[in-house]
Short mmCIF file of C-alpha atoms in Angstrom, two decimals:
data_model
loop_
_atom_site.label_atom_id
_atom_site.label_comp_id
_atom_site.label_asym_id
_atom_site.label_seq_id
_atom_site.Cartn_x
_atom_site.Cartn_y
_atom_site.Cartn_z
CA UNK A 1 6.46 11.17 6.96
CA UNK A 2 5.47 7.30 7.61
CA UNK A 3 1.90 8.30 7.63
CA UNK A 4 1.79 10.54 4.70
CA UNK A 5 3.76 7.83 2.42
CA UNK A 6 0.82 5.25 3.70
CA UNK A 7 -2.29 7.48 3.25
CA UNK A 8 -1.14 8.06 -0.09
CA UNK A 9 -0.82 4.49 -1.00
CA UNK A 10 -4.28 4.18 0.38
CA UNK A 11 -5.45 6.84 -2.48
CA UNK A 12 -3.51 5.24 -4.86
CA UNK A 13 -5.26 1.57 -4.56
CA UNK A 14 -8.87 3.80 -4.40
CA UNK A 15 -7.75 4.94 -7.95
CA UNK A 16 -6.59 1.52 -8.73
CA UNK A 17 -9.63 -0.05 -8.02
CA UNK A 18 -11.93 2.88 -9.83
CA UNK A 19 -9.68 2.50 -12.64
CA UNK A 20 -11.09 -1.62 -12.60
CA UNK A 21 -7.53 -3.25 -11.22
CA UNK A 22 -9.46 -4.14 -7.76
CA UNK A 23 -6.10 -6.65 -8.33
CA UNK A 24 -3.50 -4.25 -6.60
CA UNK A 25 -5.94 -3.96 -3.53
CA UNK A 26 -5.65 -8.30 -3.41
CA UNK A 27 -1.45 -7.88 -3.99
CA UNK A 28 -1.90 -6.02 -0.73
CA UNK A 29 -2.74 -8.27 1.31
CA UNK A 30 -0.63 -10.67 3.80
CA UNK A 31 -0.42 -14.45 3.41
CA UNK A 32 -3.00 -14.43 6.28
CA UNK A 33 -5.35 -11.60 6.36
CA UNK A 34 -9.14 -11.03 7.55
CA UNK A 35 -11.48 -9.11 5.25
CA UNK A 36 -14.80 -8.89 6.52
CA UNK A 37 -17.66 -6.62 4.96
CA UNK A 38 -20.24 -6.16 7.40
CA UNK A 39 -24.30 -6.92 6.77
CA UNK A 40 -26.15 -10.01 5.21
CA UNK A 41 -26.24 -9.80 1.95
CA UNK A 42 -24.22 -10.31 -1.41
CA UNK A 43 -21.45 -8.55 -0.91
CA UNK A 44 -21.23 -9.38 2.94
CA UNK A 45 -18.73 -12.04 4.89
CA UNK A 46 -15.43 -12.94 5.92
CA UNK A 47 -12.64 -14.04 3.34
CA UNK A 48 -9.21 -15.25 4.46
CA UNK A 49 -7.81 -16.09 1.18
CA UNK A 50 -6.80 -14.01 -1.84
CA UNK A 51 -8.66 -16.37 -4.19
CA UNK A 52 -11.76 -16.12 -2.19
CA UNK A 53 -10.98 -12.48 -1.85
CA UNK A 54 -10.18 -12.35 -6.11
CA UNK A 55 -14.25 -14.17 -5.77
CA UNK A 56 -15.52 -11.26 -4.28
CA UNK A 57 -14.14 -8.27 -6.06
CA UNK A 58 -14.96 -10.35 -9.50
CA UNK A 59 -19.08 -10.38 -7.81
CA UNK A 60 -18.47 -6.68 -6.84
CA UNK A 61 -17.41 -5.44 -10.53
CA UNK A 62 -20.01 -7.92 -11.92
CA UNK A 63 -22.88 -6.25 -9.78
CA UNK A 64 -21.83 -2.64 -9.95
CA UNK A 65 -19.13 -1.84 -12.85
CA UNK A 66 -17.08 1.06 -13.43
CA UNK A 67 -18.17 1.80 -9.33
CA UNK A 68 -15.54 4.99 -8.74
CA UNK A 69 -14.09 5.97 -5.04
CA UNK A 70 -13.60 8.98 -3.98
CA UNK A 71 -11.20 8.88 -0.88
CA UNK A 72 -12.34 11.93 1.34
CA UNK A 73 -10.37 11.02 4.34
CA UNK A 74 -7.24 8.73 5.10
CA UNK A 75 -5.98 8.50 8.68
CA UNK A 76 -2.84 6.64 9.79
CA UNK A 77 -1.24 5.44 13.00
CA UNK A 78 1.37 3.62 13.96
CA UNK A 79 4.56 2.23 12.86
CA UNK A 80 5.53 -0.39 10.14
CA UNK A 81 5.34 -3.46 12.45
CA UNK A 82 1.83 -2.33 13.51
CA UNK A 83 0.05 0.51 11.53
CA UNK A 84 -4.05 1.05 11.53
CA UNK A 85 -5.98 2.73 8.72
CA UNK A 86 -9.05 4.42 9.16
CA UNK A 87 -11.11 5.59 5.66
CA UNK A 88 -14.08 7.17 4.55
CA UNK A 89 -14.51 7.04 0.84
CA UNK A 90 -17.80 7.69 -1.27
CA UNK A 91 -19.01 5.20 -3.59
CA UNK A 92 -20.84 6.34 -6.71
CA UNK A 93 -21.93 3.76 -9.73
CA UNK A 94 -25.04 3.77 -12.20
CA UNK A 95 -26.93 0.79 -11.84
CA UNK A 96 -28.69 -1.38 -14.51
CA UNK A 97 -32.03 0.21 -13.97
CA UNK A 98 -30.73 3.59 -14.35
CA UNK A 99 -30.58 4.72 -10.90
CA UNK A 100 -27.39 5.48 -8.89
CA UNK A 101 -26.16 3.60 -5.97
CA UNK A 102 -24.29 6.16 -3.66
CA UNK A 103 -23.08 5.53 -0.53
CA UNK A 104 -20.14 6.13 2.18
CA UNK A 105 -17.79 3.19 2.97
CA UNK A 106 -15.61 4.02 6.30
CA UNK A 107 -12.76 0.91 6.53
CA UNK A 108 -10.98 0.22 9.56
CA UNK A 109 -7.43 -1.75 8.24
CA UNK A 110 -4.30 -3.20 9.88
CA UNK A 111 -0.86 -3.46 8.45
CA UNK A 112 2.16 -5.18 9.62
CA UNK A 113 5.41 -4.44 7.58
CA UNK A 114 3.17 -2.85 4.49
CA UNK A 115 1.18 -6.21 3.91
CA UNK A 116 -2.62 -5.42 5.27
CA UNK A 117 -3.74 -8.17 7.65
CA UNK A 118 -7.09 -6.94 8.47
CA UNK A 119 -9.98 -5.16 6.54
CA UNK A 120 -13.09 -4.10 8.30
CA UNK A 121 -15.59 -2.41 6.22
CA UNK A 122 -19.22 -0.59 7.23
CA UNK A 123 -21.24 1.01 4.68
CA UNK A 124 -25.02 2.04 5.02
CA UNK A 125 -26.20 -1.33 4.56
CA UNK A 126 -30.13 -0.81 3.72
CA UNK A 127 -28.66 1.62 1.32
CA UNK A 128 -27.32 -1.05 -0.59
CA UNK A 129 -29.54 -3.99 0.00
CA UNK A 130 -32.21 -1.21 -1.90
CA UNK A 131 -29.14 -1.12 -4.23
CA UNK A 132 -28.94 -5.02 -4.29
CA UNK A 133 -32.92 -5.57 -4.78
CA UNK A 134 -33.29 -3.32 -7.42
CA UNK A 135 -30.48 -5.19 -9.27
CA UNK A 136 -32.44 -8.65 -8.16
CA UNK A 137 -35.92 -7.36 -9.49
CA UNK A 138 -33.93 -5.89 -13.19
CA UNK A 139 -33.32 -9.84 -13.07
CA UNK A 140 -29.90 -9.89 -11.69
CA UNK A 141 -30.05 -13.45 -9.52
CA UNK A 142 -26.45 -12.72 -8.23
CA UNK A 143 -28.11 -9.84 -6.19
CA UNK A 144 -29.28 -11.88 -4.01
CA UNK A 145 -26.89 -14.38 -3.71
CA UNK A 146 -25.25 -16.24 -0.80
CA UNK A 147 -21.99 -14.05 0.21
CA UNK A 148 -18.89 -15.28 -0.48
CA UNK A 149 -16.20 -17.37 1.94
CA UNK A 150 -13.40 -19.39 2.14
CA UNK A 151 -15.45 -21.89 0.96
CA UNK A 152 -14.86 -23.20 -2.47
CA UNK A 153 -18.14 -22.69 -4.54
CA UNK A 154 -19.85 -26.31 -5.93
CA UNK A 155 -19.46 -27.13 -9.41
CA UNK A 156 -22.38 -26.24 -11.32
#
């Protein structure tokens, strides 16, 4: 019963996040968390903090709005003081030059007492750095931009 209740909170913050509140997936997380999205390029890094996080999901919605995920699988193990996640959801958005970026994201996520403390996630990468460059070249300089950390961004 522990594992159904959890999977289908994990649907529930897909449809959050496809419905544009990427903010329920940040409430989610633990005072001290690791979110790391594999690859170099825009999207890429480690955060630690939900305002770096909050950062990251503001660059994801700015590069690829109204993106929609489709949870296809949801598998759960564990207990409350130690449960792991494992997802693969399809990602589906139009992008700016009129071509679709489509791709499977499979997340690997630790919970402790219903706070997430770790977020791994793997995509198909040179799918979307393609994804990313095409955005770049339709004049998009974020595209290409340095990922984003802990770090506090300079002032401009």
């Amino acid at each position: 019963m522990y594992h159904r209740i959890v999977a289908g909170k994990v649907r529930k913050v897909f449809a959050e996040i496809s419905a544009g509140n990427w903010e329920a997936m940040v409430a989610g997380m633990a005072p001290e968390f690791t979110y790391r999205f594999y690859g170099d390029h825009a999207l890429a890094g480690e955060r630690h903090t939900h305002e770096a996080l909050r950062r990251w999901w503001q660059r994801c919605f700015r590069l690829l709005p109204e993106t929609t995920f489709e949870v296809r699988d949801v598998l759960v193990a564990g207990w409350p003081w130690h449960t792991r996640v494992a997802t693969a959801v399809t990602v589906d958005v139009g992008l700016v030059d009129g071509t679709r970026y489509q791709n499977v994201v499979h997340q690997f996520v630790t919970m402790r007492w219903g706070k997430i403390t770790e977020v791994r996630t793997l995509e198909d990468t040179a799918v979307l750095e393609r994804a990313l460059d095409r955005l770049a070249a339709a004049g998009i300089e974020e595209a290409h931009a340095a990922p984003i950390t802990d770090e506090v961004p300079a002032a401009v």
